[in-house]
mmCIF file of C-alpha atoms in Angstrom:
data_model
loop_
_atom_site.group_PDB
_atom_site.id
_atom_site.type_symbol
_atom_site.label_atom_id
_atom_site.label_comp_id
_atom_site.label_asym_id
_atom_site.label_seq_id
_atom_site.Cartn_x
_atom_site.Cartn_y
_atom_site.Cartn_z
ATOM 1 C CA UNK Q 1 171.462 27.102 132.460
ATOM 2 C CA UNK Q 2 171.388 24.804 136.041
ATOM 3 C CA UNK Q 3 174.816 25.189 137.104
ATOM 4 C CA UNK Q 4 176.391 27.541 134.442
ATOM 5 C CA UNK Q 5 178.662 27.016 131.703
ATOM 6 C CA UNK Q 6 181.908 27.061 134.004
ATOM 7 C CA UNK Q 7 180.690 23.732 135.329
ATOM 8 C CA UNK Q 8 180.046 21.716 132.442
ATOM 9 C CA UNK Q 9 182.407 19.660 130.185
ATOM 10 C CA UNK Q 10 181.742 18.668 126.858
ATOM 11 C CA UNK Q 11 183.903 16.768 123.931
ATOM 12 C CA UNK Q 12 187.529 16.860 124.264
ATOM 13 C CA UNK Q 13 187.354 19.027 127.391
ATOM 14 C CA UNK Q 14 186.444 15.717 129.669
ATOM 15 C CA UNK Q 15 189.434 14.459 131.081
ATOM 16 C CA UNK Q 16 190.119 10.729 130.103
ATOM 17 C CA UNK Q 17 190.107 9.962 134.002
ATOM 18 C CA UNK Q 18 186.118 10.722 133.901
ATOM 19 C CA UNK Q 19 185.827 7.482 131.827
ATOM 20 C CA UNK Q 20 187.038 4.934 134.561
ATOM 21 C CA UNK Q 21 187.651 4.450 138.305
ATOM 22 C CA UNK Q 22 190.680 2.693 139.930
ATOM 23 C CA UNK Q 23 189.555 -0.639 138.689
ATOM 24 C CA UNK Q 24 190.430 0.631 135.361
ATOM 25 C CA UNK Q 25 189.325 -2.106 132.975
ATOM 26 C CA UNK Q 26 185.928 -0.736 132.504
ATOM 27 C CA UNK Q 27 185.719 2.484 130.650
ATOM 28 C CA UNK Q 28 183.199 4.526 128.886
ATOM 29 C CA UNK Q 29 183.189 8.413 128.193
ATOM 30 C CA UNK Q 30 180.083 10.455 129.104
ATOM 31 C CA UNK Q 31 178.639 13.098 126.711
ATOM 32 C CA UNK Q 32 178.725 15.640 129.605
ATOM 33 C CA UNK Q 33 180.219 16.245 132.619
ATOM 34 C CA UNK Q 34 178.115 18.483 135.123
ATOM 35 C CA UNK Q 35 179.289 19.870 138.596
ATOM 36 C CA UNK Q 36 176.585 21.091 140.455
ATOM 37 C CA UNK Q 37 177.131 23.111 143.579
ATOM 38 C CA UNK Q 38 173.634 22.253 145.698
ATOM 39 C CA UNK Q 39 170.981 19.571 146.238
ATOM 40 C CA UNK Q 40 168.728 22.018 144.499
ATOM 41 C CA UNK Q 41 170.603 22.134 141.391
ATOM 42 C CA UNK Q 42 171.099 18.476 141.421
ATOM 43 C CA UNK Q 43 166.959 17.977 141.893
ATOM 44 C CA UNK Q 44 166.858 20.028 138.741
ATOM 45 C CA UNK Q 45 169.432 18.060 136.661
ATOM 46 C CA UNK Q 46 167.717 14.807 137.708
ATOM 47 C CA UNK Q 47 164.028 16.226 136.803
ATOM 48 C CA UNK Q 48 165.692 17.243 133.536
ATOM 49 C CA UNK Q 49 167.301 13.875 132.780
ATOM 50 C CA UNK Q 50 164.114 12.250 133.899
ATOM 51 C CA UNK Q 51 162.006 13.840 131.667
ATOM 52 C CA UNK Q 52 164.179 13.495 128.551
ATOM 53 C CA UNK Q 53 165.400 9.875 129.564
ATOM 54 C CA UNK Q 54 169.311 10.787 129.683
ATOM 55 C CA UNK Q 55 171.456 8.305 131.628
ATOM 56 C CA UNK Q 56 173.273 9.993 134.904
ATOM 57 C CA UNK Q 57 176.194 8.469 136.826
ATOM 58 C CA UNK Q 58 177.466 9.747 139.930
ATOM 59 C CA UNK Q 59 181.060 10.415 140.547
ATOM 60 C CA UNK Q 60 183.133 11.421 143.857
ATOM 61 C CA UNK Q 61 187.026 11.373 143.651
ATOM 62 C CA UNK Q 62 186.813 7.957 141.706
ATOM 63 C CA UNK Q 63 189.050 6.088 143.964
ATOM 64 C CA UNK Q 64 186.497 3.111 143.752
ATOM 65 C CA UNK Q 65 187.359 -0.355 142.466
ATOM 66 C CA UNK Q 66 184.113 -1.576 141.638
ATOM 67 C CA UNK Q 67 183.346 0.532 138.449
ATOM 68 C CA UNK Q 68 180.257 2.207 140.184
ATOM 69 C CA UNK Q 69 181.117 5.795 138.877
ATOM 70 C CA UNK Q 70 181.843 4.753 135.392
ATOM 71 C CA UNK Q 71 178.989 5.895 132.777
ATOM 72 C CA UNK Q 72 178.592 2.923 131.225
ATOM 73 C CA UNK Q 73 175.665 4.268 129.222
ATOM 74 C CA UNK Q 74 177.358 7.671 128.472
ATOM 75 C CA UNK Q 75 175.149 10.528 129.348
ATOM 76 C CA UNK Q 76 175.648 12.761 132.165
ATOM 77 C CA UNK Q 77 178.455 12.364 134.594
ATOM 78 C CA UNK Q 78 177.595 14.308 137.847
ATOM 79 C CA UNK Q 79 180.567 15.281 140.037
ATOM 80 C CA UNK Q 80 179.875 15.859 143.707
ATOM 81 C CA UNK Q 81 183.326 17.778 144.256
ATOM 82 C CA UNK Q 82 182.052 21.034 144.710
ATOM 83 C CA UNK Q 83 179.629 19.882 147.648
ATOM 84 C CA UNK Q 84 182.620 19.471 149.950
ATOM 85 C CA UNK Q 85 181.771 21.129 153.319
ATOM 86 C CA UNK Q 86 181.728 19.982 156.501
ATOM 87 C CA UNK Q 87 178.357 21.345 157.562
ATOM 88 C CA UNK Q 88 178.327 20.971 161.560
ATOM 89 C CA UNK Q 89 180.438 18.771 164.222
ATOM 90 C CA UNK Q 90 178.082 18.199 166.942
ATOM 91 C CA UNK Q 91 180.308 17.405 169.878
ATOM 92 C CA UNK Q 92 177.475 17.435 172.611
ATOM 93 C CA UNK Q 93 175.720 14.763 170.208
ATOM 94 C CA UNK Q 94 178.559 12.891 168.972
ATOM 95 C CA UNK Q 95 177.391 13.786 165.402
ATOM 96 C CA UNK Q 96 178.921 15.263 162.405
ATOM 97 C CA UNK Q 97 177.019 16.332 158.842
ATOM 98 C CA UNK Q 98 178.645 16.628 155.765
ATOM 99 C CA UNK Q 99 178.373 16.709 152.140
ATOM 100 C CA UNK Q 100 179.202 14.116 150.046
ATOM 101 C CA UNK Q 101 182.210 15.659 148.375
ATOM 102 C CA UNK Q 102 184.211 16.075 151.527
ATOM 103 C CA UNK Q 103 187.224 14.289 151.411
ATOM 104 C CA UNK Q 104 187.772 11.098 154.224
ATOM 105 C CA UNK Q 105 191.179 12.672 155.237
ATOM 106 C CA UNK Q 106 190.300 15.880 155.763
ATOM 107 C CA UNK Q 107 187.241 14.942 157.702
ATOM 108 C CA UNK Q 108 189.256 12.552 160.077
ATOM 109 C CA UNK Q 109 191.869 15.194 160.690
ATOM 110 C CA UNK Q 110 188.988 17.693 161.407
ATOM 111 C CA UNK Q 111 187.153 15.596 164.168
ATOM 112 C CA UNK Q 112 190.209 14.319 165.637
ATOM 113 C CA UNK Q 113 191.459 17.634 166.214
ATOM 114 C CA UNK Q 114 188.416 17.907 168.598
ATOM 115 C CA UNK Q 115 189.422 14.752 170.150
ATOM 116 C CA UNK Q 116 186.831 12.502 168.437
ATOM 117 C CA UNK Q 117 186.860 9.862 166.032
ATOM 118 C CA UNK Q 118 185.128 8.854 162.759
ATOM 119 C CA UNK Q 119 185.818 5.097 162.887
ATOM 120 C CA UNK Q 120 185.338 3.764 159.445
ATOM 121 C CA UNK Q 121 188.884 3.860 157.789
ATOM 122 C CA UNK Q 122 189.060 2.468 154.265
ATOM 123 C CA UNK Q 123 192.558 2.218 152.723
ATOM 124 C CA UNK Q 124 191.979 5.165 150.220
ATOM 125 C CA UNK Q 125 191.524 8.355 152.141
ATOM 126 C CA UNK Q 126 191.641 10.265 149.595
ATOM 127 C CA UNK Q 127 188.101 9.192 148.883
ATOM 128 C CA UNK Q 128 184.943 11.215 149.445
ATOM 129 C CA UNK Q 129 182.742 10.286 152.401
ATOM 130 C CA UNK Q 130 179.723 10.150 149.677
ATOM 131 C CA UNK Q 131 181.734 7.455 147.863
ATOM 132 C CA UNK Q 132 182.290 5.837 151.269
ATOM 133 C CA UNK Q 133 178.553 5.697 151.901
ATOM 134 C CA UNK Q 134 177.825 4.603 148.103
ATOM 135 C CA UNK Q 135 180.031 1.557 148.519
ATOM 136 C CA UNK Q 136 179.585 0.770 152.261
ATOM 137 C CA UNK Q 137 183.486 1.161 152.313
ATOM 138 C CA UNK Q 138 185.140 -0.984 155.241
ATOM 139 C CA UNK Q 139 189.050 -1.045 156.270
ATOM 140 C CA UNK Q 140 190.630 -2.536 159.001
ATOM 141 C CA UNK Q 141 189.041 -1.106 161.801
ATOM 142 C CA UNK Q 142 185.916 -2.721 160.476
ATOM 143 C CA UNK Q 143 186.903 -5.994 163.010
ATOM 144 C CA UNK Q 144 186.176 -3.574 166.342
ATOM 145 C CA UNK Q 145 183.635 -0.676 164.840
ATOM 146 C CA UNK Q 146 182.032 -1.895 161.649
ATOM 147 C CA UNK Q 147 181.582 -0.602 158.257
ATOM 148 C CA UNK Q 148 180.390 2.647 157.024
ATOM 149 C CA UNK Q 149 176.810 1.270 157.351
ATOM 150 C CA UNK Q 150 177.341 1.479 161.097
ATOM 151 C CA UNK Q 151 178.051 4.744 161.228
ATOM 152 C CA UNK Q 152 175.451 6.514 159.181
ATOM 153 C CA UNK Q 153 172.627 7.687 161.004
ATOM 154 C CA UNK Q 154 170.866 10.150 158.399
ATOM 155 C CA UNK Q 155 171.003 11.148 154.458
ATOM 156 C CA UNK Q 156 169.650 13.637 152.230
ATOM 157 C CA UNK Q 157 169.195 12.103 148.807
ATOM 158 C CA UNK Q 158 167.574 13.221 145.333
ATOM 159 C CA UNK Q 159 165.443 10.500 143.804
ATOM 160 C CA UNK Q 160 165.900 10.073 140.008
ATOM 161 C CA UNK Q 161 162.684 12.251 139.605
ATOM 162 C CA UNK Q 162 164.243 15.063 141.400
ATOM 163 C CA UNK Q 163 162.731 14.490 144.521
ATOM 164 C CA UNK Q 164 164.879 15.355 147.369
ATOM 165 C CA UNK Q 165 164.029 12.967 150.665
ATOM 166 C CA UNK Q 166 165.487 12.945 154.092
ATOM 167 C CA UNK Q 167 166.146 9.744 155.811
ATOM 168 C CA UNK Q 168 167.153 9.201 159.095
ATOM 169 C CA UNK Q 169 168.733 11.897 161.301
ATOM 170 C CA UNK Q 170 170.665 12.699 164.404
ATOM 171 C CA UNK Q 171 168.693 9.965 166.295
ATOM 172 C CA UNK Q 172 169.974 6.580 167.399
ATOM 173 C CA UNK Q 173 166.693 4.928 167.646
ATOM 174 C CA UNK Q 174 164.524 4.635 164.640
ATOM 175 C CA UNK Q 175 162.523 1.322 164.512
ATOM 176 C CA UNK Q 176 159.429 1.680 162.578
ATOM 177 C CA UNK Q 177 159.032 1.232 158.778
ATOM 178 C CA UNK Q 178 161.464 0.075 155.848
ATOM 179 C CA UNK Q 179 164.945 1.136 156.300
ATOM 180 C CA UNK Q 180 165.218 3.148 153.283
ATOM 181 C CA UNK Q 181 168.436 4.593 155.069
ATOM 182 C CA UNK Q 182 170.341 1.354 154.602
ATOM 183 C CA UNK Q 183 168.779 0.639 151.309
ATOM 184 C CA UNK Q 184 170.754 3.635 150.071
ATOM 185 C CA UNK Q 185 173.980 2.809 151.817
ATOM 186 C CA UNK Q 186 176.056 0.510 149.298
ATOM 187 C CA UNK Q 187 173.785 1.021 146.575
ATOM 188 C CA UNK Q 188 176.440 2.590 144.294
ATOM 189 C CA UNK Q 189 174.270 5.595 143.182
ATOM 190 C CA UNK Q 190 171.677 3.162 141.399
ATOM 191 C CA UNK Q 191 168.851 4.312 143.672
ATOM 192 C CA UNK Q 192 169.688 8.099 144.154
ATOM 193 C CA UNK Q 193 172.409 10.772 144.384
ATOM 194 C CA UNK Q 194 173.207 11.682 148.255
ATOM 195 C CA UNK Q 195 173.758 15.293 149.038
ATOM 196 C CA UNK Q 196 174.067 15.177 152.744
ATOM 197 C CA UNK Q 197 175.251 12.858 155.146
ATOM 198 C CA UNK Q 198 174.762 12.758 159.060
ATOM 199 C CA UNK Q 199 177.294 10.078 160.559
ATOM 200 C CA UNK Q 200 178.060 9.363 164.101
ATOM 201 C CA UNK Q 201 181.434 10.089 166.197
ATOM 202 C CA UNK Q 202 183.100 8.694 168.862
ATOM 203 C CA UNK Q 203 185.517 9.475 171.531
ATOM 204 C CA UNK Q 204 188.915 9.388 170.074
ATOM 205 C CA UNK Q 205 191.423 6.493 172.007
ATOM 206 C CA UNK Q 206 194.194 8.235 173.530
ATOM 207 C CA UNK Q 207 196.635 5.900 172.503
ATOM 208 C CA UNK Q 208 197.251 2.767 169.874
ATOM 209 C CA UNK Q 209 199.844 -0.086 169.306
ATOM 210 C CA UNK Q 210 200.400 -2.253 166.330
ATOM 211 C CA UNK Q 211 201.698 -5.623 166.677
ATOM 212 C CA UNK Q 212 203.634 -7.460 163.917
ATOM 213 C CA UNK Q 213 202.914 -11.370 165.051
ATOM 214 C CA UNK Q 214 204.897 -14.257 163.024
ATOM 215 C CA UNK Q 215 203.228 -17.571 162.600
ATOM 216 C CA UNK Q 216 204.822 -20.876 161.639
ATOM 217 C CA UNK Q 217 202.242 -21.469 159.060
ATOM 218 C CA UNK Q 218 199.142 -19.548 157.263
ATOM 219 C CA UNK Q 219 196.516 -22.072 158.973
ATOM 220 C CA UNK Q 220 198.167 -21.323 162.367
ATOM 221 C CA UNK Q 221 197.605 -17.922 161.876
ATOM 222 C CA UNK Q 222 193.719 -18.351 160.594
ATOM 223 C CA UNK Q 223 193.233 -20.276 163.607
ATOM 224 C CA UNK Q 224 194.048 -17.815 166.003
ATOM 225 C CA UNK Q 225 191.851 -15.436 164.214
ATOM 226 C CA UNK Q 226 188.432 -16.634 165.945
ATOM 227 C CA UNK Q 227 190.641 -16.910 169.205
ATOM 228 C CA UNK Q 228 191.267 -13.379 169.244
ATOM 229 C CA UNK Q 229 187.488 -12.368 168.567
ATOM 230 C CA UNK Q 230 186.228 -14.587 171.398
ATOM 231 C CA UNK Q 231 188.699 -13.283 173.617
ATOM 232 C CA UNK Q 232 188.076 -9.808 175.460
ATOM 233 C CA UNK Q 233 191.014 -8.385 173.711
ATOM 234 C CA UNK Q 234 189.378 -7.115 170.813
ATOM 235 C CA UNK Q 235 191.818 -5.435 168.231
ATOM 236 C CA UNK Q 236 190.974 -2.409 166.378
ATOM 237 C CA UNK Q 237 192.209 -4.145 163.367
ATOM 238 C CA UNK Q 238 193.574 -7.281 162.255
ATOM 239 C CA UNK Q 239 194.766 -8.430 158.826
ATOM 240 C CA UNK Q 240 196.966 -11.298 157.533
ATOM 241 C CA UNK Q 241 199.883 -11.273 155.382
ATOM 242 C CA UNK Q 242 201.917 -14.326 153.623
ATOM 243 C CA UNK Q 243 205.603 -14.061 153.592
ATOM 244 C CA UNK Q 244 205.663 -13.897 149.632
ATOM 245 C CA UNK Q 245 203.169 -11.242 149.433
ATOM 246 C CA UNK Q 246 205.646 -9.026 151.968
ATOM 247 C CA UNK Q 247 208.323 -9.883 149.803
ATOM 248 C CA UNK Q 248 206.900 -8.468 146.928
ATOM 249 C CA UNK Q 249 205.531 -5.444 148.669
ATOM 250 C CA UNK Q 250 209.230 -4.844 150.089
ATOM 251 C CA UNK Q 251 210.570 -4.782 146.480
ATOM 252 C CA UNK Q 252 207.498 -2.535 144.801
ATOM 253 C CA UNK Q 253 207.827 0.018 147.805
ATOM 254 C CA UNK Q 254 211.509 -0.096 148.241
ATOM 255 C CA UNK Q 255 210.979 -0.555 152.190
ATOM 256 C CA UNK Q 256 211.595 -3.333 154.363
ATOM 257 C CA UNK Q 257 209.248 -5.038 156.625
ATOM 258 C CA UNK Q 258 210.532 -5.374 160.041
ATOM 259 C CA UNK Q 259 210.482 -9.381 159.849
ATOM 260 C CA UNK Q 260 210.176 -11.708 156.999
ATOM 261 C CA UNK Q 261 211.339 -14.815 157.775
ATOM 262 C CA UNK Q 262 208.184 -16.118 159.024
ATOM 263 C CA UNK Q 263 205.401 -18.035 156.507
ATOM 264 C CA UNK Q 264 202.465 -16.072 158.016
ATOM 265 C CA UNK Q 265 201.520 -12.985 160.071
ATOM 266 C CA UNK Q 266 198.851 -11.214 161.767
ATOM 267 C CA UNK Q 267 199.262 -7.669 161.834
ATOM 268 C CA UNK Q 268 197.117 -6.216 165.008
ATOM 269 C CA UNK Q 269 196.425 -2.492 166.289
ATOM 270 C CA UNK Q 270 194.971 -2.014 169.812
ATOM 271 C CA UNK Q 271 193.573 1.259 170.565
ATOM 272 C CA UNK Q 272 192.894 2.187 174.638
ATOM 273 C CA UNK Q 273 193.198 5.090 177.239
ATOM 274 C CA UNK Q 274 196.557 4.240 178.740
ATOM 275 C CA UNK Q 275 199.817 2.952 178.075
ATOM 276 C CA UNK Q 276 199.409 0.139 181.186
ATOM 277 C CA UNK Q 277 196.142 -1.037 179.280
ATOM 278 C CA UNK Q 278 197.516 -1.362 176.005
ATOM 279 C CA UNK Q 279 200.678 -3.257 177.477
ATOM 280 C CA UNK Q 280 198.650 -5.719 179.217
ATOM 281 C CA UNK Q 281 196.322 -6.468 176.337
ATOM 282 C CA UNK Q 282 199.337 -6.595 173.592
ATOM 283 C CA UNK Q 283 201.130 -9.179 176.135
#
């Protein structure tokens, strides 16, 4: 009655994918899958579930590795896939307002088209923004730009009772009282269901360069990392790889790395405004 029968799945009509995430080991089928189209509908679902003591698990695109979207207690599996609109990109204030079902890759491409950057960049770009917020996703850019938490300014959240609350907003300074905004970020849907997200944007760097740096040992590679952090040449991202892992990756992907003879490597990426600046920092 709340969402319409076309947005409800039961029994054999529920795909097996909805019983797990990419972790794979944890599985449990929900009793019913519901796909609401608004915060108001989610509010009514939560009020109904609260009154009848029915477990509710929220799910985005199911790409997580923490089991957070697996309905361990059965009940209602609530999908956010219909809440997939980019509501606003404010180029003056460098913010964007999106619904939780927006796919990360689609959002990044849209803001980059406007010369802007949404800095969080987890490895799985088919994830939803809501899932990123719920797991406080990081990624390689965290070295310079931080994780998802550092880029969320505001949230609209439906609480388990059905009440809709708004936390934070399009402001940088918000220094009074409990930080309920940050309590919600990373809570994996256990405290409420996110229905709207305000994130901050940055001017997009004009150029990037990637370096693959070989080292004679893993300890030498690791020892270089704090030196990099202390220097004024902070990379956008930094990862380490050992030779054995690279060889396995080559075999699995059917692609060759440009260099595989060293015991360990650092993969560095720098961003900047000019080629001269990047060449200087790379050197």
